[in-house]
mmCIF file with all atom_site columns, C-alpha atoms and ligand atoms in Angstrom:
data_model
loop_
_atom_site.group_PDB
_atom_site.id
_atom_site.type_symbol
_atom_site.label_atom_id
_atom_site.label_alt_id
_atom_site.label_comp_id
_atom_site.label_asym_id
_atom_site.label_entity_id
_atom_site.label_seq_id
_atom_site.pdbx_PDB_ins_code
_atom_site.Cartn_x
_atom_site.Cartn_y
_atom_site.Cartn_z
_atom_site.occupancy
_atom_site.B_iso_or_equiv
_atom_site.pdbx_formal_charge
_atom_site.auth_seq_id
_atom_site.auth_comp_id
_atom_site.auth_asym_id
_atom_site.auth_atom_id
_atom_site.pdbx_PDB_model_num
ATOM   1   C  CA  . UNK A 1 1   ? 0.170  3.335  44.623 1.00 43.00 ? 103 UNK A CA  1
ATOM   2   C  CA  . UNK A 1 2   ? 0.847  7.011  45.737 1.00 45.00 ? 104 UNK A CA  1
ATOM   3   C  CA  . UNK A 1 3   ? 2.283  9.265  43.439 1.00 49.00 ? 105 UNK A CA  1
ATOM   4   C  CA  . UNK A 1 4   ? 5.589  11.192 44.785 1.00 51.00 ? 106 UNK A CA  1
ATOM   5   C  CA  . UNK A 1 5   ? 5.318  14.887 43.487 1.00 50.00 ? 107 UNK A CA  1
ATOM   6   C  CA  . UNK A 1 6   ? 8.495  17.221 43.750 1.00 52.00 ? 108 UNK A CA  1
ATOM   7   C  CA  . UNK A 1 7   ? 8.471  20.717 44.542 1.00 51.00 ? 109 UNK A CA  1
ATOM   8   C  CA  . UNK A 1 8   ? 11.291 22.377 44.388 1.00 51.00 ? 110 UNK A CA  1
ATOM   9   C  CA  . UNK A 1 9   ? 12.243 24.591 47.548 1.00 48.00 ? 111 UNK A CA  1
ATOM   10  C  CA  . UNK A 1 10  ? 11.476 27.697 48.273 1.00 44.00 ? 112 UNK A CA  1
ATOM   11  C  CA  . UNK A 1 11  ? 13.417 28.145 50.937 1.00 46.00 ? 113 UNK A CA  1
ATOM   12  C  CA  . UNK A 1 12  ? 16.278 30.453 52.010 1.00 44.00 ? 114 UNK A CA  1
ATOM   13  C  CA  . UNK A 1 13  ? 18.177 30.116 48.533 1.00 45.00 ? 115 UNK A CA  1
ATOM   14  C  CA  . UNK A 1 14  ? 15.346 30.914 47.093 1.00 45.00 ? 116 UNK A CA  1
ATOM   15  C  CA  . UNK A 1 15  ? 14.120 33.587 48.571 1.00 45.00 ? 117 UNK A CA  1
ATOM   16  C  CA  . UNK A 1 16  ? 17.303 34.773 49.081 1.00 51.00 ? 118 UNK A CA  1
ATOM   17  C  CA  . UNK A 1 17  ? 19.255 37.973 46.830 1.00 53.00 ? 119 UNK A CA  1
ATOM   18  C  CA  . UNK A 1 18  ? 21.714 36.698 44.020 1.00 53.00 ? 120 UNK A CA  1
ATOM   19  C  CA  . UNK A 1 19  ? 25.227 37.338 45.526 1.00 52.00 ? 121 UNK A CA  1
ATOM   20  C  CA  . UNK A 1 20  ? 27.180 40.591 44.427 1.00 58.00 ? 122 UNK A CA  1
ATOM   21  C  CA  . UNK A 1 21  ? 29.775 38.669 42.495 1.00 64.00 ? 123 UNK A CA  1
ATOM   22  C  CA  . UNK A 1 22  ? 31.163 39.542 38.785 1.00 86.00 ? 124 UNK A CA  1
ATOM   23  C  CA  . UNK A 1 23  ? 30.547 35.743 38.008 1.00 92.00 ? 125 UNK A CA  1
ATOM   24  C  CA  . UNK A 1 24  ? 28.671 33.322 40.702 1.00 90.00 ? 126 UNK A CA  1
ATOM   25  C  CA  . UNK A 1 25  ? 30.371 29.958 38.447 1.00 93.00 ? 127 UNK A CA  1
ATOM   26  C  CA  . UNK A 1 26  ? 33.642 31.556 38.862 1.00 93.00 ? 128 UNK A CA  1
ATOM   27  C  CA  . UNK A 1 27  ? 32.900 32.294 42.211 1.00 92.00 ? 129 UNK A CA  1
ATOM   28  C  CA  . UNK A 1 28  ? 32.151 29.075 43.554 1.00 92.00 ? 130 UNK A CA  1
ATOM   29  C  CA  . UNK A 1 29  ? 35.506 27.810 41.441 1.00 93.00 ? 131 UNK A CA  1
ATOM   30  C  CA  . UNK A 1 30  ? 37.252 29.865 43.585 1.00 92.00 ? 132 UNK A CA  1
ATOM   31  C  CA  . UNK A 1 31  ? 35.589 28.967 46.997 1.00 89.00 ? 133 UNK A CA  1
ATOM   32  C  CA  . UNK A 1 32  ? 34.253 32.633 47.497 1.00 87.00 ? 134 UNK A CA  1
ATOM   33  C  CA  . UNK A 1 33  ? 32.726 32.405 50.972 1.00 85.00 ? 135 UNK A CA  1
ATOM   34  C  CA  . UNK A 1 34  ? 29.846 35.058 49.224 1.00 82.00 ? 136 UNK A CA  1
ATOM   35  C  CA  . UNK A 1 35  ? 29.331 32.260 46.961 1.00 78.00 ? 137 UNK A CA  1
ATOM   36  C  CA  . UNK A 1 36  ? 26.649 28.990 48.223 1.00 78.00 ? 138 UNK A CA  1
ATOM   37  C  CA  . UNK A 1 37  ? 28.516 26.088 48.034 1.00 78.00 ? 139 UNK A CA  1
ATOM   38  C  CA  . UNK A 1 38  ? 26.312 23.603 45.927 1.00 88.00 ? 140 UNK A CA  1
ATOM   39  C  CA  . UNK A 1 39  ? 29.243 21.955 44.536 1.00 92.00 ? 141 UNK A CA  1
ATOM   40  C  CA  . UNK A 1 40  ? 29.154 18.452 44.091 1.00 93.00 ? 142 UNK A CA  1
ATOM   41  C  CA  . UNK A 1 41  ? 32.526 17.384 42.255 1.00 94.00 ? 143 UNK A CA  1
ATOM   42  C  CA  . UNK A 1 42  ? 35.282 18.949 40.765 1.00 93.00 ? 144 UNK A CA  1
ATOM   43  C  CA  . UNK A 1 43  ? 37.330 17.035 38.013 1.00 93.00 ? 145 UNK A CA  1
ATOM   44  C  CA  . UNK A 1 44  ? 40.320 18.258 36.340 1.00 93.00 ? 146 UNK A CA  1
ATOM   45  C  CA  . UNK A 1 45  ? 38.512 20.696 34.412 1.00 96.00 ? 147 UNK A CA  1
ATOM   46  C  CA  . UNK A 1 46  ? 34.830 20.724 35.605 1.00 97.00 ? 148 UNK A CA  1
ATOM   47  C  CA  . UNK A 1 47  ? 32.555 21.501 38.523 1.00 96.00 ? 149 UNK A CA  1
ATOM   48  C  CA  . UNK A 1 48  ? 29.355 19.496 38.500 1.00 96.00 ? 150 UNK A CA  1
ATOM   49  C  CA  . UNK A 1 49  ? 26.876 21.371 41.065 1.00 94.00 ? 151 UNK A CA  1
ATOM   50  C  CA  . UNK A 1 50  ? 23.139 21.983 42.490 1.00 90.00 ? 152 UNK A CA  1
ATOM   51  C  CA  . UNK A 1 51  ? 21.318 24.419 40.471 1.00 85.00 ? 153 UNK A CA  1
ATOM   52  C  CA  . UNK A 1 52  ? 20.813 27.367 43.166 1.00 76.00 ? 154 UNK A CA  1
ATOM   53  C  CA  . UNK A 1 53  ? 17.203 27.670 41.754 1.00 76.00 ? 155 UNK A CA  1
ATOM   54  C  CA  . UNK A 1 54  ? 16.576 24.170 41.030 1.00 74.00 ? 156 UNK A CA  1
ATOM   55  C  CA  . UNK A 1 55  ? 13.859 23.525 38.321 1.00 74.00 ? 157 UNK A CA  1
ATOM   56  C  CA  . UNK A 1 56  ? 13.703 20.130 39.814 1.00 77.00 ? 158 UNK A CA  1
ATOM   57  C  CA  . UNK A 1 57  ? 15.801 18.377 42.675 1.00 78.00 ? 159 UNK A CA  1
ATOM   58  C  CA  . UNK A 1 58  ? 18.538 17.071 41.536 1.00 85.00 ? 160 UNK A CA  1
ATOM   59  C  CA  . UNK A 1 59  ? 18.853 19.520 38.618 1.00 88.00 ? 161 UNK A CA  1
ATOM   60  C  CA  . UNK A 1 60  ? 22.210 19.666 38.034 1.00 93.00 ? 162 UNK A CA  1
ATOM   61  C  CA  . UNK A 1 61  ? 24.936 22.402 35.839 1.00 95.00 ? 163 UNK A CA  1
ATOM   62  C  CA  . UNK A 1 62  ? 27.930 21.262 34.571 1.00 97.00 ? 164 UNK A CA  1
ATOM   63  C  CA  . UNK A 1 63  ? 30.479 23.888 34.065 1.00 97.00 ? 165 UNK A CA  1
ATOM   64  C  CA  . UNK A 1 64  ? 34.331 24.498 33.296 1.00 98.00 ? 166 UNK A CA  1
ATOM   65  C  CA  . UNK A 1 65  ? 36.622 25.929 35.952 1.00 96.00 ? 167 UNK A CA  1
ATOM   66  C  CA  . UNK A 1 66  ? 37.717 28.306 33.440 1.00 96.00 ? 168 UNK A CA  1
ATOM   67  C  CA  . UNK A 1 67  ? 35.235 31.369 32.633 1.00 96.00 ? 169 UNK A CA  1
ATOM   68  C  CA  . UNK A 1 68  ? 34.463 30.509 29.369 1.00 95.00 ? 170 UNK A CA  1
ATOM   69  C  CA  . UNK A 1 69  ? 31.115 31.754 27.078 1.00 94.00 ? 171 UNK A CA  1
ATOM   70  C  CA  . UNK A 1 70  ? 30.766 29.934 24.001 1.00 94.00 ? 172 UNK A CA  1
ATOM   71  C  CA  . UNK A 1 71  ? 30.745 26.346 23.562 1.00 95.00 ? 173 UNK A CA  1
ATOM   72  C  CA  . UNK A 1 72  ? 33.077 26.359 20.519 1.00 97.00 ? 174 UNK A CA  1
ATOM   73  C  CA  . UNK A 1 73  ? 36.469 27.519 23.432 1.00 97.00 ? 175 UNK A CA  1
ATOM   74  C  CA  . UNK A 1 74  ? 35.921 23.818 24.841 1.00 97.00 ? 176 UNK A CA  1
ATOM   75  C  CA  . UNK A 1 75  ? 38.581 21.933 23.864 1.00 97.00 ? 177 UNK A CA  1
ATOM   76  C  CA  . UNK A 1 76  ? 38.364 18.263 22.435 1.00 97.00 ? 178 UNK A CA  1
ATOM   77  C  CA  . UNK A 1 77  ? 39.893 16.736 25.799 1.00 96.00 ? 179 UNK A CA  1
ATOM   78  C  CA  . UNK A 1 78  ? 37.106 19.047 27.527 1.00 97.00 ? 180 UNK A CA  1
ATOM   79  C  CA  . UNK A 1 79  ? 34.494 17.805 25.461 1.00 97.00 ? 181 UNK A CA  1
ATOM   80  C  CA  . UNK A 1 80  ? 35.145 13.860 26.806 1.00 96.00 ? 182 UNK A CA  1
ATOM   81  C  CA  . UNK A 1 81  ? 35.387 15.206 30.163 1.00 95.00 ? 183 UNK A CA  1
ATOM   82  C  CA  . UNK A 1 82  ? 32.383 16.796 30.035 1.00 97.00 ? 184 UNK A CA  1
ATOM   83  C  CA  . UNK A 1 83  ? 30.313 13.700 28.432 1.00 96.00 ? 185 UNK A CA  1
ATOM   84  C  CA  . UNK A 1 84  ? 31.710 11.368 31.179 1.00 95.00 ? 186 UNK A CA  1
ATOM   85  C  CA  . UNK A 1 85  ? 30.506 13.507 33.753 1.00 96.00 ? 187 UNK A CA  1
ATOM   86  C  CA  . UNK A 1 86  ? 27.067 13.987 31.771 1.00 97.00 ? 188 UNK A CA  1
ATOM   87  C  CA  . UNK A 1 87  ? 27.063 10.125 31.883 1.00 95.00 ? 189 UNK A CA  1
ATOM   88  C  CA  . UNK A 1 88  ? 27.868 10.167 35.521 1.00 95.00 ? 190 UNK A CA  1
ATOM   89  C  CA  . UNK A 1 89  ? 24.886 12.325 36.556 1.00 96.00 ? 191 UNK A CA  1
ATOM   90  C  CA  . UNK A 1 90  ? 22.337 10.827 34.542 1.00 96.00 ? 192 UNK A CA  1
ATOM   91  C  CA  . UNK A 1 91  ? 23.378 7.772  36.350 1.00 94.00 ? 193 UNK A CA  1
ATOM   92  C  CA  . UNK A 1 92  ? 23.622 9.074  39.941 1.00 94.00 ? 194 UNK A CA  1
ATOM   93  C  CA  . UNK A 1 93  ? 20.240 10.747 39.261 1.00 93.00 ? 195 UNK A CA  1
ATOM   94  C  CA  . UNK A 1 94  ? 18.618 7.378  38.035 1.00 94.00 ? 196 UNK A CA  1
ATOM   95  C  CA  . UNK A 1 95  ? 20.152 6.117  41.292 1.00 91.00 ? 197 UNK A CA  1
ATOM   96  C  CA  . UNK A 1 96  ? 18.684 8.781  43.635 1.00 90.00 ? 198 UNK A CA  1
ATOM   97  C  CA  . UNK A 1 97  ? 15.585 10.087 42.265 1.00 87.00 ? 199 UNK A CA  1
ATOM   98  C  CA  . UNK A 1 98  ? 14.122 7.343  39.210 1.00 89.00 ? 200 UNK A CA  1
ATOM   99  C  CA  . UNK A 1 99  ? 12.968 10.003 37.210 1.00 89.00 ? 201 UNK A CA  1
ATOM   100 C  CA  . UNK A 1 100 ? 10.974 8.899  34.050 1.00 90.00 ? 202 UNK A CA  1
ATOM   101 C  CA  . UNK A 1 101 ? 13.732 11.437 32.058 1.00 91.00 ? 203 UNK A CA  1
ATOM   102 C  CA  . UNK A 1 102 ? 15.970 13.850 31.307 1.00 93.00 ? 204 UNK A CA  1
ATOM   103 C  CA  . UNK A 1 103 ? 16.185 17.435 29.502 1.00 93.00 ? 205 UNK A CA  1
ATOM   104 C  CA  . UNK A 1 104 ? 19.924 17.920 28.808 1.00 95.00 ? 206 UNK A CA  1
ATOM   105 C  CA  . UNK A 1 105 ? 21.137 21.353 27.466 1.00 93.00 ? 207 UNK A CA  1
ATOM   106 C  CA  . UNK A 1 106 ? 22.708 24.873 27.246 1.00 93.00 ? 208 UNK A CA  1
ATOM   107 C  CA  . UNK A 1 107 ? 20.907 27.740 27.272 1.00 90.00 ? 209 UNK A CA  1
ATOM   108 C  CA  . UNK A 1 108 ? 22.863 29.971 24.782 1.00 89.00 ? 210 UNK A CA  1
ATOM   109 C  CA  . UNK A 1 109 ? 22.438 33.692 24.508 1.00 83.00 ? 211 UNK A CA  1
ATOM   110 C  CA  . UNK A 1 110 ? 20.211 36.259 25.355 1.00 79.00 ? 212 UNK A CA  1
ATOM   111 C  CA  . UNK A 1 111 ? 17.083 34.694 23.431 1.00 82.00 ? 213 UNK A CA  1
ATOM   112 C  CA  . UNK A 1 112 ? 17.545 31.337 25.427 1.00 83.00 ? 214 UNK A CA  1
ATOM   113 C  CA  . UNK A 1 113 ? 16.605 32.800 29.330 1.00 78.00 ? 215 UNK A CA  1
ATOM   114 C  CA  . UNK A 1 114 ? 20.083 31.803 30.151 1.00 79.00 ? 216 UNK A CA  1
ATOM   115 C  CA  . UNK A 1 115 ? 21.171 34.391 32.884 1.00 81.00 ? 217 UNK A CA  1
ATOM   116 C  CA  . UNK A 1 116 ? 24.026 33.187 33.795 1.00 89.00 ? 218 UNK A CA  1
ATOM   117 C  CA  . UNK A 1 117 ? 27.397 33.765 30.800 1.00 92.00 ? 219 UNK A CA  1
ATOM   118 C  CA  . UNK A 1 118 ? 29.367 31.185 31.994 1.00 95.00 ? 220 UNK A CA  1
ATOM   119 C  CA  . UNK A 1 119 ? 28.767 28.158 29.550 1.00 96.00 ? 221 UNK A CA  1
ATOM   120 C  CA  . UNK A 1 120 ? 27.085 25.694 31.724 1.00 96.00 ? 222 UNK A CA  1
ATOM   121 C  CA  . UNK A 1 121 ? 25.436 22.640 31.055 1.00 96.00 ? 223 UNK A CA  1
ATOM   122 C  CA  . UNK A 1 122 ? 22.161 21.918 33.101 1.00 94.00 ? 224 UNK A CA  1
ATOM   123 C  CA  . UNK A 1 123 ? 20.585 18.107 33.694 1.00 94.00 ? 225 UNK A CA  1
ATOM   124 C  CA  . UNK A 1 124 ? 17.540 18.416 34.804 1.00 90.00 ? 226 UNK A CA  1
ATOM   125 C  CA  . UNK A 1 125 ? 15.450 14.960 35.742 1.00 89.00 ? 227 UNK A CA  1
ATOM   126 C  CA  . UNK A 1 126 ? 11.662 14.909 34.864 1.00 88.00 ? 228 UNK A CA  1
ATOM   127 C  CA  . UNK A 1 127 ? 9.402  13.506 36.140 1.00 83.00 ? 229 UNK A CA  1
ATOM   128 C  CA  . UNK A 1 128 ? 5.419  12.692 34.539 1.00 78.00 ? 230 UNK A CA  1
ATOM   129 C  CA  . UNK A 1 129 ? 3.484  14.011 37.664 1.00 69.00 ? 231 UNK A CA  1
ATOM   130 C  CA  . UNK A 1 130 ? 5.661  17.131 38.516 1.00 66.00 ? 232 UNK A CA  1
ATOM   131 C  CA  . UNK A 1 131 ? 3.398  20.141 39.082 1.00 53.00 ? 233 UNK A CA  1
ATOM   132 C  CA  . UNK A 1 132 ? 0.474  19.007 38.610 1.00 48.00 ? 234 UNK A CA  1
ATOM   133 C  CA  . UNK A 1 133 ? -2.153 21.331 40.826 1.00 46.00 ? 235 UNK A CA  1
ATOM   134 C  CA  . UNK A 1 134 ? -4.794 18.560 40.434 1.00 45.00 ? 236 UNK A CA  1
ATOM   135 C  CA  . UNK A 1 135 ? -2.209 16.085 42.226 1.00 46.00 ? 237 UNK A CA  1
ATOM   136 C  CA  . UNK A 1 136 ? -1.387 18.618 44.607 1.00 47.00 ? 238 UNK A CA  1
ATOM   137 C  CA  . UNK A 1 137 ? -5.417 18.756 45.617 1.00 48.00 ? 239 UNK A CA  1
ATOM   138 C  CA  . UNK A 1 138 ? -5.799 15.286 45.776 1.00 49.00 ? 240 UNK A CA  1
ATOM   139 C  CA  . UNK A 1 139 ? -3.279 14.504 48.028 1.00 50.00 ? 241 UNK A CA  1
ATOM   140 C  CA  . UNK A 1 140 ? -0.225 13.006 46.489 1.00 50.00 ? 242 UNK A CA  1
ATOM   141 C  CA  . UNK A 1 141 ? 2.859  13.220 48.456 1.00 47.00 ? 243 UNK A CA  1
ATOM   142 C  CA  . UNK A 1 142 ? 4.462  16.653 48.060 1.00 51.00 ? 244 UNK A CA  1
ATOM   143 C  CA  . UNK A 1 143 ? 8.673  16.326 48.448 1.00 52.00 ? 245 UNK A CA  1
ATOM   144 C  CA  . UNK A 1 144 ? 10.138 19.347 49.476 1.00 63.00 ? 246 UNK A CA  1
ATOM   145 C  CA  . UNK A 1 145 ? 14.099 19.395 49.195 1.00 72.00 ? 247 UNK A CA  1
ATOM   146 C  CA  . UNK A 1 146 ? 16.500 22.106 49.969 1.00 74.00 ? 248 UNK A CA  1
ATOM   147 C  CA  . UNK A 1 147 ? 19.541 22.369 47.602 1.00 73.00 ? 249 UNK A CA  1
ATOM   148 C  CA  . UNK A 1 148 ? 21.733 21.811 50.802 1.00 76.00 ? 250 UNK A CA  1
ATOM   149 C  CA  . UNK A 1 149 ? 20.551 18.299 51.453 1.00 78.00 ? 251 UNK A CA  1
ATOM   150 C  CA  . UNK A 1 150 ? 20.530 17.313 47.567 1.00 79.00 ? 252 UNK A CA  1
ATOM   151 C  CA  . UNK A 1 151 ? 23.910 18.520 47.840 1.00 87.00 ? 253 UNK A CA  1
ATOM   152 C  CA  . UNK A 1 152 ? 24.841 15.829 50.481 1.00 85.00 ? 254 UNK A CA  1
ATOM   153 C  CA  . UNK A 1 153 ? 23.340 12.899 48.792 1.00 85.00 ? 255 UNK A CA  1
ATOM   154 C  CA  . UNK A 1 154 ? 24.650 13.636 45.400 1.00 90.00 ? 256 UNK A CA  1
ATOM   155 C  CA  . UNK A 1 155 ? 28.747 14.020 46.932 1.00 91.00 ? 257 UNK A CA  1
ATOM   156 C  CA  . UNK A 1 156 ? 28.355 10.196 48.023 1.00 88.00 ? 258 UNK A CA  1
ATOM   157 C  CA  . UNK A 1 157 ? 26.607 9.051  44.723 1.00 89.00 ? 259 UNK A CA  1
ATOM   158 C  CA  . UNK A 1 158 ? 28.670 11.001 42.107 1.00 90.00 ? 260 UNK A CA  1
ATOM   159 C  CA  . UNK A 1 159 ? 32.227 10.251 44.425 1.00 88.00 ? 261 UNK A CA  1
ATOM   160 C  CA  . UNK A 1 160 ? 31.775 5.944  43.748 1.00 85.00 ? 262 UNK A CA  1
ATOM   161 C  CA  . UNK A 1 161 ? 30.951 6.461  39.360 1.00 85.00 ? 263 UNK A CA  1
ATOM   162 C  CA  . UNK A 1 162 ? 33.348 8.893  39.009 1.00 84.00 ? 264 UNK A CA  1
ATOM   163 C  CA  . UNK A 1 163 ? 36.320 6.951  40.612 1.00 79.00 ? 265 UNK A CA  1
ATOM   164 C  CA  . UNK A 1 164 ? 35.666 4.297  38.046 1.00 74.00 ? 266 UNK A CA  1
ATOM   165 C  CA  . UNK A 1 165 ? 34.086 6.326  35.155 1.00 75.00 ? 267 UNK A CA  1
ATOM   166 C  CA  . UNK A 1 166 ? 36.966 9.071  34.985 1.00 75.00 ? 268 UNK A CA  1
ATOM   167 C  CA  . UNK A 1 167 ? 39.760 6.392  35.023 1.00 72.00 ? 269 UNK A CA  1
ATOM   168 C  CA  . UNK A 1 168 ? 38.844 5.179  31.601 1.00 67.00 ? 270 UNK A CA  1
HETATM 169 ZN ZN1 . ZN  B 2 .   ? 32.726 32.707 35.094 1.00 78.99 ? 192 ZN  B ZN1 1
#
């Protein structure tokens, strides 16, 4: 059996300058045409989105409309929100890429690498053969996918769980 490796991109986005924005989460809440639109879903308090610089494809950050910093300003109605739509990309994930897991997390403060101050929750699949240079050299199928077109497949995906998932 082959093995499927996946590469992230490094495409345009990639390459590409960080837009001049005060915050890019709040900036792609409020549609700013300086912000790439990798949004995927928007609930009544959340935006579920590609990660512009994708440690995977199909890495994912969760995040509230509202600019907030610190876990602890969620509210307890947030917090449910924000598990069912956890729930709902692990499973649309699954669906799409059958990764053999999941890191699930925050990155919180300075010491963590986060860069962005805007609490956000990334979901990141994993996969056992990702980046392996050996696997590269012997020939294993290299996937290349630009944020763009993960950003296509997950709309359809995530728009049929969440209908049902949200209702509950
Ligand atoms: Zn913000």
């Amino acid at each position: 059996m082959k093995k499927n490796l996946f590469v992230p991109s490094k495409g345009e986005y990639v390459k590409g300058k960080r837009p001049t924005v005060d915050c890019i989460l709040c900036s792609i809440v409020q549609n700013d045409p300086k912000a790439i639109n990798l949004k995927i879903f928007r609930s009544e308090s959340f935006i579920v989105a590609v990660n512009l610089y994708p440690y995977n494809p199909g890495h994912l950050m969760i995040f509230p409309n509202r600019h907030i910093e610190e876990i602890e300003k969620l509210s307890l109605s947030e917090v449910g929100e924000l598990h069912k739509l956890t729930i709902i990309s692990l499973k649309v994930l699954r669906n799409l890429y059958n990764p053999h897991g999941f890191n699930v997390g925050y990155n919180l403060g300075k010491g963590s690498g986060a860069s962005i101050k805007h609490l956000h929750l990334h979901v990141v699949p994993r996969y056992e053969n990702e980046l392996s240079f050996i696997d590269v050299l012997s020939g294993s199928k290299i996937i290349v996918e630009e944020p763009k077109d993960t950003v296509q497949k997950l709309k359809r995906e995530y728009k049929k769980y969440a209908e049902e998932l949200l209702a509950q």
